[in-house]
XYZ file of C-alpha atoms in Angstrom:
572
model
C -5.428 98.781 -29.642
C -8.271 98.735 -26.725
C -9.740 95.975 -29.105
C -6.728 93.657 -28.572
C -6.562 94.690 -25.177
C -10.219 93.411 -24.853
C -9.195 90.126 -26.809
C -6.274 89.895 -24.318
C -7.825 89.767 -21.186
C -11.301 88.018 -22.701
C -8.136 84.778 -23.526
C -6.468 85.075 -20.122
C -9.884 84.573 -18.338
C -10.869 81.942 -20.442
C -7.528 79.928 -19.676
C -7.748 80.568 -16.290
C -11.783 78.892 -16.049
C -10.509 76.207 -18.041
C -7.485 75.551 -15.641
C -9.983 75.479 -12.705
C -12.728 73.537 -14.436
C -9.308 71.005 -15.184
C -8.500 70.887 -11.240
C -12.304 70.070 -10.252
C -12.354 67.049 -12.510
C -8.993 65.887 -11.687
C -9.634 65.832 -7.690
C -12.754 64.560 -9.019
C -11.344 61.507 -10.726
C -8.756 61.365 -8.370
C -6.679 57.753 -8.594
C -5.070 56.392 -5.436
C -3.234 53.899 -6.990
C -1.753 50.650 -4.736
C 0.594 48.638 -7.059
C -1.105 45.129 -5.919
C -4.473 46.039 -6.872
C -4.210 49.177 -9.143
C -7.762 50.253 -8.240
C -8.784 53.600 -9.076
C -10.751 55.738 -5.647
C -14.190 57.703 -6.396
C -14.490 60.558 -4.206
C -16.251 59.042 -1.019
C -19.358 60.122 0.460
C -19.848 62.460 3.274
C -18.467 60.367 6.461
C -21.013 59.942 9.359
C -19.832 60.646 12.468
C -22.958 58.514 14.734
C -25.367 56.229 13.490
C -28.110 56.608 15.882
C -30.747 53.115 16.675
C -27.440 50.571 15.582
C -27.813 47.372 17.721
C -24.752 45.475 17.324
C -21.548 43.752 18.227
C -18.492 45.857 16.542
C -16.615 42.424 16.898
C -19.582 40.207 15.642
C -20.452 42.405 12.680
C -16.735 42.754 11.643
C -16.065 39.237 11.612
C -19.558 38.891 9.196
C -18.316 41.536 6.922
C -14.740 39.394 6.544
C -16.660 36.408 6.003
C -18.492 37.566 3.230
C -15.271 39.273 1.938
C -13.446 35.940 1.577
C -16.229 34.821 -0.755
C -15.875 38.095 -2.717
C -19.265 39.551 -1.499
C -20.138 42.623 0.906
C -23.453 41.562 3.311
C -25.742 44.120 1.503
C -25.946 42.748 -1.940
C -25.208 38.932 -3.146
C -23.034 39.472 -5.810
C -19.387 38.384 -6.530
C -16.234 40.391 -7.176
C -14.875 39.143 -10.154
C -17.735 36.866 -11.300
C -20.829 39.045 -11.390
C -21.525 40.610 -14.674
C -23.331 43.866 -15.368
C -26.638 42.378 -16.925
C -26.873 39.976 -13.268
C -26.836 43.760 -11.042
C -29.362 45.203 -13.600
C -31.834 41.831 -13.785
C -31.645 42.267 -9.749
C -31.483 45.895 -9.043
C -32.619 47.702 -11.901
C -30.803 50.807 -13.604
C -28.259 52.532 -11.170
C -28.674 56.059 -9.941
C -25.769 57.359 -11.029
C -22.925 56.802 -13.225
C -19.418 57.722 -12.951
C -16.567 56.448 -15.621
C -12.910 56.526 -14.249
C -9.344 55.567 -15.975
C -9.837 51.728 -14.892
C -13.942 51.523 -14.679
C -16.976 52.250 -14.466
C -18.938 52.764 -11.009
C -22.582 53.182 -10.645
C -24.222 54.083 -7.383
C -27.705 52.454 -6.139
C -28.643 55.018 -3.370
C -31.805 53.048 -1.841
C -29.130 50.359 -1.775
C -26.688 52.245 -0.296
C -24.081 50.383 -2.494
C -21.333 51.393 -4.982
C -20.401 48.651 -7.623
C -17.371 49.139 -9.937
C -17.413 47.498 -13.418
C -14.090 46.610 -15.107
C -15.499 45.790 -18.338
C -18.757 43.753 -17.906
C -17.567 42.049 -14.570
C -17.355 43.554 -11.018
C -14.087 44.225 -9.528
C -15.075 46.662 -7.181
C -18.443 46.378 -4.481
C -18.696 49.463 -1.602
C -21.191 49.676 0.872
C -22.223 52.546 2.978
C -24.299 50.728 5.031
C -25.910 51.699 8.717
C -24.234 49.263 10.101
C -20.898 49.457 8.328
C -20.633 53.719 9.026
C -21.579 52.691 12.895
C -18.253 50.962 13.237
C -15.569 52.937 14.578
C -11.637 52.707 13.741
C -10.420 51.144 17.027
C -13.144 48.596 16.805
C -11.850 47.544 12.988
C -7.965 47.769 14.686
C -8.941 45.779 17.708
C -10.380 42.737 15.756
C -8.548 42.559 12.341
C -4.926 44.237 13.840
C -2.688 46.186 11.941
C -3.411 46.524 8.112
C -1.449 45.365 5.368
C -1.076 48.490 4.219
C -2.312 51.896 4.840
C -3.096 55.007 1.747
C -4.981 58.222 1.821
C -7.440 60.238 -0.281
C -7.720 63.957 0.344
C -9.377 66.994 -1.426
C -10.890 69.809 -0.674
C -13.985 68.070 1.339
C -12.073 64.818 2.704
C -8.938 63.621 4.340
C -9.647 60.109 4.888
C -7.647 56.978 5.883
C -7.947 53.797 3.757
C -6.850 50.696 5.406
C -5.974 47.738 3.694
C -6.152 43.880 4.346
C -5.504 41.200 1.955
C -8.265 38.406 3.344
C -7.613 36.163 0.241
C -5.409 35.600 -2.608
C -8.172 36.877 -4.653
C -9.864 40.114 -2.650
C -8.666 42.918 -0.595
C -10.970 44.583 2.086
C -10.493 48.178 2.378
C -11.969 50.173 5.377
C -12.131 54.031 4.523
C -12.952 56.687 7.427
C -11.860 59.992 8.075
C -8.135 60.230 9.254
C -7.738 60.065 12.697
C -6.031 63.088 14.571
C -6.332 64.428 18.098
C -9.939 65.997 17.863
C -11.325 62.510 16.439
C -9.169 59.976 17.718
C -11.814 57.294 17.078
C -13.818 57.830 13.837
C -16.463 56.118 12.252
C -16.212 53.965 8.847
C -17.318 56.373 5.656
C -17.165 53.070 3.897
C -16.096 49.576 2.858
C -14.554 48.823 -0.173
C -14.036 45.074 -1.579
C -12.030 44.257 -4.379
C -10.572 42.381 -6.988
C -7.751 42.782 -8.621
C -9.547 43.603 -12.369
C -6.046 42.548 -14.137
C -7.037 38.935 -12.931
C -10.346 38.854 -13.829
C -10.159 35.948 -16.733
C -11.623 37.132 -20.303
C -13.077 33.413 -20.078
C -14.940 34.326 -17.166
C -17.333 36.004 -19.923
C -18.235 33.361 -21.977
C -18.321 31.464 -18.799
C -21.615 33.665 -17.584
C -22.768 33.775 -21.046
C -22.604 29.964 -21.720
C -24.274 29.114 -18.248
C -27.044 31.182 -19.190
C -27.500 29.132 -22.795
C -27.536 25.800 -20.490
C -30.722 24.041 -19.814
C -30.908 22.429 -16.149
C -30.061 19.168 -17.679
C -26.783 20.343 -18.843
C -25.914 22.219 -15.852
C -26.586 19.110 -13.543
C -24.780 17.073 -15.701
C -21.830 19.005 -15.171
C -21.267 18.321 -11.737
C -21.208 14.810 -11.962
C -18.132 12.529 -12.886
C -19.051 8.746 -13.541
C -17.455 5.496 -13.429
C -17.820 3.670 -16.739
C -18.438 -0.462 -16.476
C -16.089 -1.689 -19.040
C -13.107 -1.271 -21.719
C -15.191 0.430 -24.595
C -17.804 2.847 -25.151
C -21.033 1.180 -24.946
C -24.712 2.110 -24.719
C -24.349 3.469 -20.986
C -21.438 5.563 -21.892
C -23.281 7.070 -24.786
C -26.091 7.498 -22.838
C -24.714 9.150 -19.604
C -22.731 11.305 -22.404
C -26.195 11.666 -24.581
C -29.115 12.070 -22.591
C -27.424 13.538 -19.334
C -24.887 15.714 -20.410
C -22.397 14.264 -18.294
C -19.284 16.625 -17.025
C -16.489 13.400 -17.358
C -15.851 9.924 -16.582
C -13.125 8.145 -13.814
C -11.174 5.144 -15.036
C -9.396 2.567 -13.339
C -7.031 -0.195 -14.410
C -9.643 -2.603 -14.574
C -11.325 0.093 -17.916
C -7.480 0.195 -19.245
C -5.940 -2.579 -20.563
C -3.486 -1.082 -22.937
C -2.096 2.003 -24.428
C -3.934 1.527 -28.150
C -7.112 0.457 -26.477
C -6.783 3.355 -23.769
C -6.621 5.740 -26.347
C -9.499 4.415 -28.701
C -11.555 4.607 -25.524
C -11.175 7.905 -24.660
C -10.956 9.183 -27.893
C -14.705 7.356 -29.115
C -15.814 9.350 -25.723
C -14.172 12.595 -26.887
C -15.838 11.988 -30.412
C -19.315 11.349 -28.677
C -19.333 14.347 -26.473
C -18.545 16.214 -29.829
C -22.183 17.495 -29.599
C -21.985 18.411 -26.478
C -21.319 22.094 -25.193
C -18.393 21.578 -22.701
C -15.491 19.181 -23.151
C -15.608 15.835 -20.872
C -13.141 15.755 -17.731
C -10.925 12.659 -18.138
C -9.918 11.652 -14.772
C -7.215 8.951 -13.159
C -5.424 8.104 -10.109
C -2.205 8.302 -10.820
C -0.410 8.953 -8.058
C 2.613 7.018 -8.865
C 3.833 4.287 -6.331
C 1.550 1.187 -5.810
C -1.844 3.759 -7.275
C -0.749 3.549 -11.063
C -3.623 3.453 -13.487
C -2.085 3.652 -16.498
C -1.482 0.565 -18.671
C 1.970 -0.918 -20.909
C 5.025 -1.226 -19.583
C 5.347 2.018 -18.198
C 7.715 2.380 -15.369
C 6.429 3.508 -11.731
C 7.324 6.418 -10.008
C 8.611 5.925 -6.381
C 5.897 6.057 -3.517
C 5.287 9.524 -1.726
C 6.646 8.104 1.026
C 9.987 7.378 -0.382
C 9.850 10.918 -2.013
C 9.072 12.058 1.327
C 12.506 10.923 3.016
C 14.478 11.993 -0.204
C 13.253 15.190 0.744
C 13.364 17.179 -2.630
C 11.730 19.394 -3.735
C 13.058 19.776 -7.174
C 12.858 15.963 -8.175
C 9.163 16.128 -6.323
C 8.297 18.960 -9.380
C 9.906 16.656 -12.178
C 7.610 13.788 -10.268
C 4.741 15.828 -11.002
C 5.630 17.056 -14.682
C 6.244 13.153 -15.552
C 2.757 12.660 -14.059
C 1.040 15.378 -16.409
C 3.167 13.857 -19.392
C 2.063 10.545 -19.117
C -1.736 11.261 -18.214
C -1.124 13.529 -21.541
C 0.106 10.996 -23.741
C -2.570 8.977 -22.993
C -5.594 11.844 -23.343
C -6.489 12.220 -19.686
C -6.970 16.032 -18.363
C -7.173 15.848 -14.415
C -5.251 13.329 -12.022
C -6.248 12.874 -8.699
C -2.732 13.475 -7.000
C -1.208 14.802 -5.138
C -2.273 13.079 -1.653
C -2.044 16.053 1.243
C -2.673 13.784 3.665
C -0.420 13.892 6.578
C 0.863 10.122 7.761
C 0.196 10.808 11.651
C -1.151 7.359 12.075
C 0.984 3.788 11.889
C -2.068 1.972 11.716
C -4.092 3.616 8.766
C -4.720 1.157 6.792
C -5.500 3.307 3.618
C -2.667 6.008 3.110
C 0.672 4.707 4.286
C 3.263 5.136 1.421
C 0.719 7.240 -0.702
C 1.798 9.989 1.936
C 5.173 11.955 1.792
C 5.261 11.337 5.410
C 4.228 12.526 8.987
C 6.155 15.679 8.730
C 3.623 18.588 7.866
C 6.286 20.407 6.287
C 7.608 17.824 4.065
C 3.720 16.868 3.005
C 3.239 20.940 2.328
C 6.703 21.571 0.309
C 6.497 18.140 -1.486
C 2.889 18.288 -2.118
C 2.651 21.951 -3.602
C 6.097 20.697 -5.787
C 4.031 18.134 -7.488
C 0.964 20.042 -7.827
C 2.672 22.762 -9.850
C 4.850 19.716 -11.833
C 1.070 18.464 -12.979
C -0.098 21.474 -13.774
C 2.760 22.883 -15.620
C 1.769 20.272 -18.490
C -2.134 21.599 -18.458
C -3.370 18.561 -16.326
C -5.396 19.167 -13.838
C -4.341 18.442 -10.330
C -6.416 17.910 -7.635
C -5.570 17.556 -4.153
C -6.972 15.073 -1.334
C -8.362 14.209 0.638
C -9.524 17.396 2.680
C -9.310 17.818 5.521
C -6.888 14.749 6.316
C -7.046 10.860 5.833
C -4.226 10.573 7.543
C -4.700 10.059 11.192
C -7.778 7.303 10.496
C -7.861 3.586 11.541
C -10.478 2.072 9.005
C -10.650 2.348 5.114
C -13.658 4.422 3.661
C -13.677 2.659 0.828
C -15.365 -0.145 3.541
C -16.484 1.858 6.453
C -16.654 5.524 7.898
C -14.016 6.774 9.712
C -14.043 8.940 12.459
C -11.334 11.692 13.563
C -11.914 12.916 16.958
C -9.706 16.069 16.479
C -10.894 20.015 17.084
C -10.522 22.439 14.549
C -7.060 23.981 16.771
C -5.741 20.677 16.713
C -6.666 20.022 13.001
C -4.813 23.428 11.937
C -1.404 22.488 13.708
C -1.205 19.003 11.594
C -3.706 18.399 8.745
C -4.853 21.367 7.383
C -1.503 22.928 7.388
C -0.458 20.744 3.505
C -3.864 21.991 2.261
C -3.606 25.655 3.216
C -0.258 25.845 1.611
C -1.330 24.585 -1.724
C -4.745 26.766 -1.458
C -2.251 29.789 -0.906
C -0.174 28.563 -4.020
C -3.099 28.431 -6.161
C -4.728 24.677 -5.902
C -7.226 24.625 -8.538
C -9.714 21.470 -7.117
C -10.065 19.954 -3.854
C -11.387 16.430 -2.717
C -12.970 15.613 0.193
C -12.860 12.697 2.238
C -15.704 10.897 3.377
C -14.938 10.835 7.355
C -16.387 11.736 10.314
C -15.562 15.125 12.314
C -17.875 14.927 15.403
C -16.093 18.274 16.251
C -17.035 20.222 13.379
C -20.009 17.988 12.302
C -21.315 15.214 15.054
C -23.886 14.699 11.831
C -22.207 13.932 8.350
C -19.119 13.337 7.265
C -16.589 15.736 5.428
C -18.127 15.031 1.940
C -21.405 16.090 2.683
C -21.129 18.639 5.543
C -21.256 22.600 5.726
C -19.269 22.874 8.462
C -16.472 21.709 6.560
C -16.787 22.500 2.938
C -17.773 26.097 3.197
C -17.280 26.968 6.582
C -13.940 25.776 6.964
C -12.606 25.027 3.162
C -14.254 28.402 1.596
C -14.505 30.984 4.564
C -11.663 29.899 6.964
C -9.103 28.582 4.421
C -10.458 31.207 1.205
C -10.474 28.281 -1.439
C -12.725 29.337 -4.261
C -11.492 26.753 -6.809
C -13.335 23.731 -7.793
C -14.588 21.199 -4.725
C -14.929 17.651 -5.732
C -16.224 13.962 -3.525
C -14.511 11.265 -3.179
C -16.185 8.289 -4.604
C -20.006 8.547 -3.521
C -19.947 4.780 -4.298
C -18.071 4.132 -1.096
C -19.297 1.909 2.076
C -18.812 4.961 4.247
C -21.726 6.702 2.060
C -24.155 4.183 0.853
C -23.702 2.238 4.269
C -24.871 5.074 5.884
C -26.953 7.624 3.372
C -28.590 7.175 0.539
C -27.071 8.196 -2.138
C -29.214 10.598 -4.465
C -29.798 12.276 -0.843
C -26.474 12.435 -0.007
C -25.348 14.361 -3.448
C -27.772 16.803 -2.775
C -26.989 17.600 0.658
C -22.972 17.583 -0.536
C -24.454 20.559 -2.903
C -25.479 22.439 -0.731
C -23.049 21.643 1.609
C -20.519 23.639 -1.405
C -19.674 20.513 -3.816
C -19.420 21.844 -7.180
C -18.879 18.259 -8.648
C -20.124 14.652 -7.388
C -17.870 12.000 -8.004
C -20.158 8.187 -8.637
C -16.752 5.879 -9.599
C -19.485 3.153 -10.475
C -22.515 2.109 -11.129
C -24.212 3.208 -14.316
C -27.594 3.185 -12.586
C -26.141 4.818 -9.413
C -24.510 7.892 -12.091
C -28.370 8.220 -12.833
C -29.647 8.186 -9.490
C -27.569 10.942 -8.668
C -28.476 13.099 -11.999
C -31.713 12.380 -11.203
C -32.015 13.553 -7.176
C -30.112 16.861 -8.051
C -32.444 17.774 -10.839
C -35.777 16.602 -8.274
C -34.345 18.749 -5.909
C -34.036 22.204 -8.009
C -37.170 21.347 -9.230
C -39.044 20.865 -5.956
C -37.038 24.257 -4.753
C -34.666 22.148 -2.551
C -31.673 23.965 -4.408
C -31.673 27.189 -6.526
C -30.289 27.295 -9.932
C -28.774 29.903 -8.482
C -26.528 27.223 -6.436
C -26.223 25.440 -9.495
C -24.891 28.421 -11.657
C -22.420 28.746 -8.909
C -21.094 25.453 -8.963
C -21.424 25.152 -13.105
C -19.306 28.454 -13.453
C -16.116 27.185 -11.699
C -16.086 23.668 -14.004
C -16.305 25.716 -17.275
C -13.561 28.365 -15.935
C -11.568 25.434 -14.916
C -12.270 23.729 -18.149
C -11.425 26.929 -20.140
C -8.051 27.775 -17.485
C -6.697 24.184 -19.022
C -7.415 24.040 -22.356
C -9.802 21.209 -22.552
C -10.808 20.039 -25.625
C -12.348 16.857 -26.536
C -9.446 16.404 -29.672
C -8.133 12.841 -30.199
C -4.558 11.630 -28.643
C -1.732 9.642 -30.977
C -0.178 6.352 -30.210
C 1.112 6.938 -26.982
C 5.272 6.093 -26.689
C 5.992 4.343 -23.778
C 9.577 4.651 -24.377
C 10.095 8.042 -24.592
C 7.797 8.271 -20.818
C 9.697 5.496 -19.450
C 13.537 7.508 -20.186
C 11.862 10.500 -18.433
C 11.595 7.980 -15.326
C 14.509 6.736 -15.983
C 16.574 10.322 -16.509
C 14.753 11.378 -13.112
C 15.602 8.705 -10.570
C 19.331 8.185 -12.019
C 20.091 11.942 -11.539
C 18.904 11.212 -7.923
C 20.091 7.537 -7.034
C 23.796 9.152 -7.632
């Protein structure tokens, strides 16, 4: 009977350390759990109440930390939430220090570093830093330049009870500020840490093979990627083959002049589709077709209405069936990207290059109407891309003949321009042109095209666009009046161009090729910068679908009803 007692009690002990061991490594793997991001919390480090020796401007170094955070980096390490993989941290840092596995990742801790980086998969989703300088900021001073968070959670256990505050900076990351919660005796606490993240449901399984085919690239491949070029005639000859051949080239522009008819439009394209064949990455096939009086296509295919007369209909559901017939017919023919829709807002009578291509002088209407036909295009896996940042509209010269100049400040620019192109960054524009005109107030140097101050300064930081940035035509007077062009390409790279458009000019397409590659080579750009930039055409490529498959007979009839259908149900 003692025996069993023994047994008895031996069990109940037993239970009871396993119940306890249970609790630990629960609070240990504790999940505080927002439904936006669904980001699981590590227990955070001890908080530091002063950091002793800091020199600094709370407001200065907040604003650099949100900065970086719209780019999906923190300022202690250069890599990317959502884009960097595992193997990148480990070439850079080495092995981590310490290694903790949670119900939606992995995190591993680089103490020297002072960093935390949280793996979903292969890809990071999650980057911390417990910086000097971050734990020397204090509450107030995060409340007093950012304002009220978006949304405020907690993490306790037996060692913490901290405050986690939350601000969306970006469709794509969240900055979280955690520091011990604030009560009477510490009204003003400093930051434990900073947490930026991704959401790791978004991160794109493409985004894999999209590191791992980067790194198979050679520099010729890469470079040729981020060029588009013109071709000189209505066939494939030896230029064609060769830009497609020897350079590697990322896709060709046509114009009406290169299409002359639906059978020989398709034959074209689909002898460049079969030549690329080789070729890692499928070509981009790009158009104007913006419908109106810039209609590329050939046949007897009906026109759409200008913008402007879209504009004072004022619809937004016949702008969306605009933009689906749009996708249809550059889909028929075997195109994959259509420059369209124009953002630009019509604020000037006299510009001599926009006019009816707008959908008016109304901000609003450009916005709704724009972001309508946007989505139409891209609802039939086309690829839209919008132009021209940061606003032809309120020029008095052509830049297809000379540079024009906007004398307009970045507060004045925000109230009328930039407001179409925010709105369509903030409903998910996938590629951006920009203009080639002069800012003197953001750039008294170069214009838009080929400036930092307005590419990543203003399109990437201030506005949060990550997607695809294109040129306009490099070919332009307003460029090779003024630059040269092989220069000018590079400096648009490292101004933030991911691709360089050269709408002519076989020998100009290889003078451009040629000045990026001599200036990775003499150190002028990383292939770091180039990885960058080679990484958002092959997710884009992979987001739509491209392949370099041959298109049918296209039927004009069936395209022209859909016109038809459209502007009946709206002339009634």
């Amino acid at each position: 009977m003692k025996n069993k007692n023994y047994k008895g009690v031996f069990l109940v002990v037993f239970l009871l350390v396993l119940a306890v061991a249970a609790v630990f490594y629960l609070q240990k793997h504790t999940v505080v759990d927002s439904a936006r991001n669904h980001v699981s919390f590590l227990p955070p480090r001890s908080p530091v109440k002063e950091i002793p020796g800091i020199n600094q401007n709370p407001e200065e170094q907040i604003e650099e930390i949100l900065k970086d955070a719209r780019e999906g980096k923190i300022r202690d390490a250069s890599f990317i939430d959502g884009e960097t993989d595992r193997q990148m941290v480990i070439d850079q840092w080495g092995d981590p220090d310490q290694k903790t596995e949670t119900d939606l990742g992995v995190y591993e801790d680089y103490h020297e570093k002072k960093v935390t980086i949280g793996y979903v998969g292969d890809f990071v989703f999650d980057l911390r830093s417990f910086s000097n300088t971050v734990q020397a900021l204090h509450f107030k001073d995060i409340i007093a330049v950012l304002g009220d968070p978006d949304n405020t959670t907690y993490y306790e256990d037996e060692k913490h009870n901290q405050e986690i505050l939350h601000y969306q900076v970006n469709d794509s990351f969240e900055l979280r500020w955690i520091l011990p919660k604030p009560d009477k005796e510490l009204a003003n606490p400093t930051v434990d840490h900073i947490s930026l993240i991704t959401d790791p449901d978004g991160i794109k399984v493409e985004d894999s093979s999209a590191s791992t085919l980067v790194k198979q690239m050679n520099l010729s491949e890469k470079i040729g990627q981020m060029v588009i070029g013109g071709i000189s005639g209505t066939g494939m000859g030896k230029q064609e083959q060769s830009l497609i051949d020897d350079y590697h080239i990322g896709g060709f522009i046509f114009y009406a002049a290169n299409l002359e008819s639906p059978k020989q439009t398709n034959k074209l394209l689909n002898n460049l589709k079969a030549e690329n064949k080789q070729n890692k990455l499928p070509l981009l096939l790009s158009v104007d077709q913006e419908g109106g009086r810039i209609s590329r296509l050939p046949g007897n295919l009906s026109k759409l209405p200008t913008n402007e007369w879209i504009g004072e209909l004022d619809k937004p559901d016949f702008s969306y069936q605009a933009g689906e017939i749009l996708g249809n017919e550059l889909k028929a023919f075997g195109f994959n990207m259509n420059f369209a829709p124009v953002l630009d807002v019509n604020s000037n009578p006299d510009n001599p290059v926009i006019g009816d291509r707008s959908f008016g002088a109304d901000p609003e209407i450009v916005s709704e109407l724009g972001v309508q036909t946007m989505k139409g295009i891209e609802s039939k896996q086309i690829i839209p891309v919008i132009k021209h940042f940061p606003g032809h509209g309120d020029t008095s010269v052509d830049s297809h003949y000379q540079l024009p100049k906007v004398n307009k400040t970045l507060e004045q620019l925000e109230k009328l321009e930039l407001l179409p192109f925010r709105r369509a960054i903030n409903q998910g524009a996938d590629a951006v042109m920009i203009a080639h005109i002069l800012l003197p107030h953001l750039d008294e140097s170069y214009p838009a095209s080929i400036s930092k101050e307005v590419i990543t300064d203003l399109l990437r930081n201030r506005l949060g666009y990550d997607g695809l940035v294109m040129t306009d035509d490099m070919t332009m007077e307003a460029i090779i009046d003024n630059f040269e062009i092989g220069q000018a390409s590079v400096d648009s790279v490292l101004a933030g161009s991911d691709v360089i458009l050269v709408a002519h000019d076989y020998q100009k397409v290889v003078r451009v090729i040629d000045a990026l590659r001599t200036a990775v080579e003499n150190g002028e750009i990383s292939e770091e910068r180039i990885n960058e930039s080679v990484k958002r055409i092959i997710r884009l490529k992979q987001q739509y679908g491209l392949k370099d498959d041959p298109v049918n007979k296209v039927d004009i009839t069936s395209l022209n009803q859909s016109i038809d259908t459209l502007l009946n149900k709206y002339n009634q």
